[in-house]
Coordinates of C-alpha atoms and ligand atoms in Angstrom, one line a residue:
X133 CA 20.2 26.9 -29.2
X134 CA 16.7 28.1 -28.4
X135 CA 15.8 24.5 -26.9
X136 CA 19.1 24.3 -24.9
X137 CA 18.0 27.5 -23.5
X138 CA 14.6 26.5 -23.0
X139 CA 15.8 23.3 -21.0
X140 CA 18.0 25.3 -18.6
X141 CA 16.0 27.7 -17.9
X142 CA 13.6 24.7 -16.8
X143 CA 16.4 23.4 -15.1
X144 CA 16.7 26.1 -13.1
X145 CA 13.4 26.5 -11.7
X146 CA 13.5 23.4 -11.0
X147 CA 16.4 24.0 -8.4
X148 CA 13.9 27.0 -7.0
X149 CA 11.1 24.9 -6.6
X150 CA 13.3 22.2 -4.5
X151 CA 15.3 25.1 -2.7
X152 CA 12.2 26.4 -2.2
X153 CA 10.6 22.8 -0.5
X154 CA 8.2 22.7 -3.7
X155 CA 10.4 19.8 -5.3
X156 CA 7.2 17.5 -6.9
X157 CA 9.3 14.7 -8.4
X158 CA 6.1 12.8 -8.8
X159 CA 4.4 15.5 -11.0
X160 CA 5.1 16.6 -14.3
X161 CA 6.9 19.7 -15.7
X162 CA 3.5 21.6 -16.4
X163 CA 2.5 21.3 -12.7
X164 CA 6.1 22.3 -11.4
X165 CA 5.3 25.4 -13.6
X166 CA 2.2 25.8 -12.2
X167 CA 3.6 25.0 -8.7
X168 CA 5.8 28.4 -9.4
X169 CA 2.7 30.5 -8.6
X170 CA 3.7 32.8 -6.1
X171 CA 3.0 31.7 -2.7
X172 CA -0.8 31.4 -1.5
X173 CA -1.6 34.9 0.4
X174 CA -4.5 32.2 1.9
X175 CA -1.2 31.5 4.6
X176 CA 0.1 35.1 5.4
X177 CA 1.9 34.4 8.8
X178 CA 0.9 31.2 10.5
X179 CA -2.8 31.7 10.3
X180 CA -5.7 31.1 7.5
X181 CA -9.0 32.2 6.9
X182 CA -11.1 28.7 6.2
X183 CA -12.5 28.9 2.5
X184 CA -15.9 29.7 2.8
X185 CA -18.2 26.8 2.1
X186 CA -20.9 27.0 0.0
X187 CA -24.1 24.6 -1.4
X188 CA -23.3 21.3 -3.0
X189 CA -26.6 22.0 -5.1
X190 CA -28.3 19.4 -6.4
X191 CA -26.2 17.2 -8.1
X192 CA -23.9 16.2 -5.8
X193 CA -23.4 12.0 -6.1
X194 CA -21.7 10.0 -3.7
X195 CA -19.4 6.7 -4.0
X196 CA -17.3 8.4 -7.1
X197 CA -14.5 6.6 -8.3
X198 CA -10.6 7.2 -6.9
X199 CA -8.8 9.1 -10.2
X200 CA -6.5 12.2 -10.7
X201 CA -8.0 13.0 -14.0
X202 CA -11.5 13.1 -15.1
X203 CA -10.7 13.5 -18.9
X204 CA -12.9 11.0 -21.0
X205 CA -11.3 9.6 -23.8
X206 CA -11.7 11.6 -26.9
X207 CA -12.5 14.5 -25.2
X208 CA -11.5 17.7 -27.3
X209 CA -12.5 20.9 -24.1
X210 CA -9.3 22.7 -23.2
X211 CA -7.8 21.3 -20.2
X212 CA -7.3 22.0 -17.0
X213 CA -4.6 21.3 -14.3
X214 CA -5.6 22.2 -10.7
X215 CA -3.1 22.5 -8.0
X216 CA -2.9 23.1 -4.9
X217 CA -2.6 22.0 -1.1
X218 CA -4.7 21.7 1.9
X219 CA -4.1 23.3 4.7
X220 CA -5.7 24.2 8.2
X221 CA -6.1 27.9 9.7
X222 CA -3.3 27.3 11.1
X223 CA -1.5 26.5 8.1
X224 CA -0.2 23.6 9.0
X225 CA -1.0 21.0 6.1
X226 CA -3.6 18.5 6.1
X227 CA -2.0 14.8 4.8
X228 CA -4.6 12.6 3.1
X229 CA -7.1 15.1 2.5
X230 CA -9.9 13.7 0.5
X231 CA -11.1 15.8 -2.2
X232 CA -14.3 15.2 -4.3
X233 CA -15.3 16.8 -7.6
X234 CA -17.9 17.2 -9.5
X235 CA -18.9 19.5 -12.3
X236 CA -20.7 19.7 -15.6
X237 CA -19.4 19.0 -19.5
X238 CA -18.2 21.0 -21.7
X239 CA -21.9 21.4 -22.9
X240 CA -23.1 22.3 -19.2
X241 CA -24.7 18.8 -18.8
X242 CA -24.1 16.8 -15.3
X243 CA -23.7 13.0 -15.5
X244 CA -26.5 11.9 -13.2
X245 CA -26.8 8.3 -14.0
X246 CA -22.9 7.9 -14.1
X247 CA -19.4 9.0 -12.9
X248 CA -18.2 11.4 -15.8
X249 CA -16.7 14.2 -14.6
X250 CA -16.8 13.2 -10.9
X251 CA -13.9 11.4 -9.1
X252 CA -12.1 11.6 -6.0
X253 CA -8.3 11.9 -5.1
X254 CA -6.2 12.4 -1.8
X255 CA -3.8 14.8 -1.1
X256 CA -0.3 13.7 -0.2
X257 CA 1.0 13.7 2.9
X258 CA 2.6 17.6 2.5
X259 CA -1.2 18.3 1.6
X260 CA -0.7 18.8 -2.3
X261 CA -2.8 17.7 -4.8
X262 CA -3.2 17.6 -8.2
X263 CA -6.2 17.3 -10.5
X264 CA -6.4 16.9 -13.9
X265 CA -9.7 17.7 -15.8
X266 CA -11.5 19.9 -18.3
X267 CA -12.8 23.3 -18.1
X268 CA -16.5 22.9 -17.5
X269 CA -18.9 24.5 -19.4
X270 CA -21.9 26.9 -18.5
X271 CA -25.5 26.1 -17.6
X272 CA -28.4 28.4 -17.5
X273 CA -28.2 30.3 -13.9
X274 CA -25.2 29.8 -13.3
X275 CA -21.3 31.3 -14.1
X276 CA -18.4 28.5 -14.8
X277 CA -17.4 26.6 -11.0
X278 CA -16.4 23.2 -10.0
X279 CA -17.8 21.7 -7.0
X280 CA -15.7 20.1 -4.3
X281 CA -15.6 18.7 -1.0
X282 CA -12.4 18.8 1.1
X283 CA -12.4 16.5 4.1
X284 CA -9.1 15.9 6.5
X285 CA -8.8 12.5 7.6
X286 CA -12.1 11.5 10.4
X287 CA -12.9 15.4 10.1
X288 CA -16.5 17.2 8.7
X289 CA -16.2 17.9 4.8
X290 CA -16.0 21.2 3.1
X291 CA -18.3 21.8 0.9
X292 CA -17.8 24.4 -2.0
X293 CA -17.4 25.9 -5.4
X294 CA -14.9 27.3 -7.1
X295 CA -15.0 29.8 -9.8
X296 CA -12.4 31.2 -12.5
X297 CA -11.7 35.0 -13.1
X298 CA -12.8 37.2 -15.6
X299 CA -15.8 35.0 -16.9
X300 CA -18.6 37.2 -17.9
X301 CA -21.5 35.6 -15.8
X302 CA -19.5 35.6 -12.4
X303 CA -20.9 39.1 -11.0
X304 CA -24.8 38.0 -11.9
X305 CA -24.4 34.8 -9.7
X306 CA -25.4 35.3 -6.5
X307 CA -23.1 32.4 -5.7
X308 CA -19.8 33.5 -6.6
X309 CA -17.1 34.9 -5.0
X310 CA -13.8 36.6 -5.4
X311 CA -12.3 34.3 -2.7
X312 CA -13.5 31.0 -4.4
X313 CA -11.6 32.2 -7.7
X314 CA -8.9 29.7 -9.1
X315 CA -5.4 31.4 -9.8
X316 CA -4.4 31.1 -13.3
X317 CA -1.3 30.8 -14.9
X318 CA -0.6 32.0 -18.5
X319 CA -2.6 30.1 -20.9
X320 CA -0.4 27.1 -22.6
X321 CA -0.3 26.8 -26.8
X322 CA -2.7 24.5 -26.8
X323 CA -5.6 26.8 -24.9
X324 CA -5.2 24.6 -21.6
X325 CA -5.2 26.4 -18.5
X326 CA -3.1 25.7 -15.5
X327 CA -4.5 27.1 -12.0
X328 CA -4.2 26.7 -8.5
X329 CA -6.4 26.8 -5.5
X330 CA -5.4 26.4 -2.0
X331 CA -8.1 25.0 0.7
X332 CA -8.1 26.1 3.9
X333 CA -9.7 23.5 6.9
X334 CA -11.1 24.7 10.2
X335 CA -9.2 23.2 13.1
Ligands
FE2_113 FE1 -23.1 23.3 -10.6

């Protein structure tokens, strides 16, 4: 009884999520759930403000490999499923964004010499994406981010961070911002967290 419940009530936001033009038949359950976040206020009538950019920092590599997930094998961090669209300040969707990501282990350590942890995807051609990785870890100096740049197709990249709520070190970095924070989702059983960040372009 409880898991025939359970099933319609997925069912019906399911039908929401279409009716409501958020239908992602290419992504899983967990990201239609997350996809149920209420609406970005980034697009509050039919203009943006751009996400503030911000330092790449020092560890910024180029030439990372194409992947939706950066989860090594074995690895045991809680999760975490990033979602979101692209959009430009006029909030019209940008297809084929390219988004690049890079941030630390779960132990606060950057791959330097390699790719783990770093990867690039592109945005579909509504402007979604979907990223599935770890929770990052902290490092001395710094609060918990990711760092990203968002490029449209043959346009200047974004460069930023983005942060998650609530963590104790945010308000002693000079870096982060309430603006750059990931909306979260309740936690899952199994301590993954589900968020979503929308980007805003210039132009
Ligand atoms: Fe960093």
């Amino acid at each position: 009884m409880k898991n025939t419940r359970a099933r319609m009530s997925a069912g019906r936001l399911r039908r929401r999520l279409l009716a409501a033009g958020l239908g992602l038949p290419l992504l899983g359950w967990r990201a239609a759930r997350a996809q149920a976040l209420s609406p970005t206020p980034v697009c509050a009538g039919d203009s943006a403000r751009a996400t503030p950019p911000q330092t790449a920092g020092p560890y910024y590599l180029p030439d990372s490999p194409r992947r939706a997930s950066l989860v090594e094998l074995g690895e045991r961090a809680p999760r975490l499923l990033l979602i979101g669209r692209v959009v430009s300040t006029a909030c019209r969707p940008v297809p084929r964004a390219l988004l690049d990501i890079w941030h630390c282990d779960a132990e606060g350590r950057y791959d330097n010499h390699g790719f783990r942890y770093r990867g690039h995807l592109f945005a579909d051609a509504a402007g979604r994406y979907r990223l599935e990785t770890i929770v990052p870890g902290l490092y001395p100096g710094r609060t918990r981010h990711l760092h990203i740049r968002v490029q449209a197709p043959g346009a200047a990249p974004l460069t930023t961070q983005l942060y998650f709520p609530g963590e104790p070190r945010n308000a002693d970095d000079g870096l982060w911002q309430p603006a750059l924070e990931i909306r979260f989702a309740a936690r899952t059983a199994d301590d993954a967290r589900e968020g979503r960040f929308d980007f805003v372009l210039e132009g």
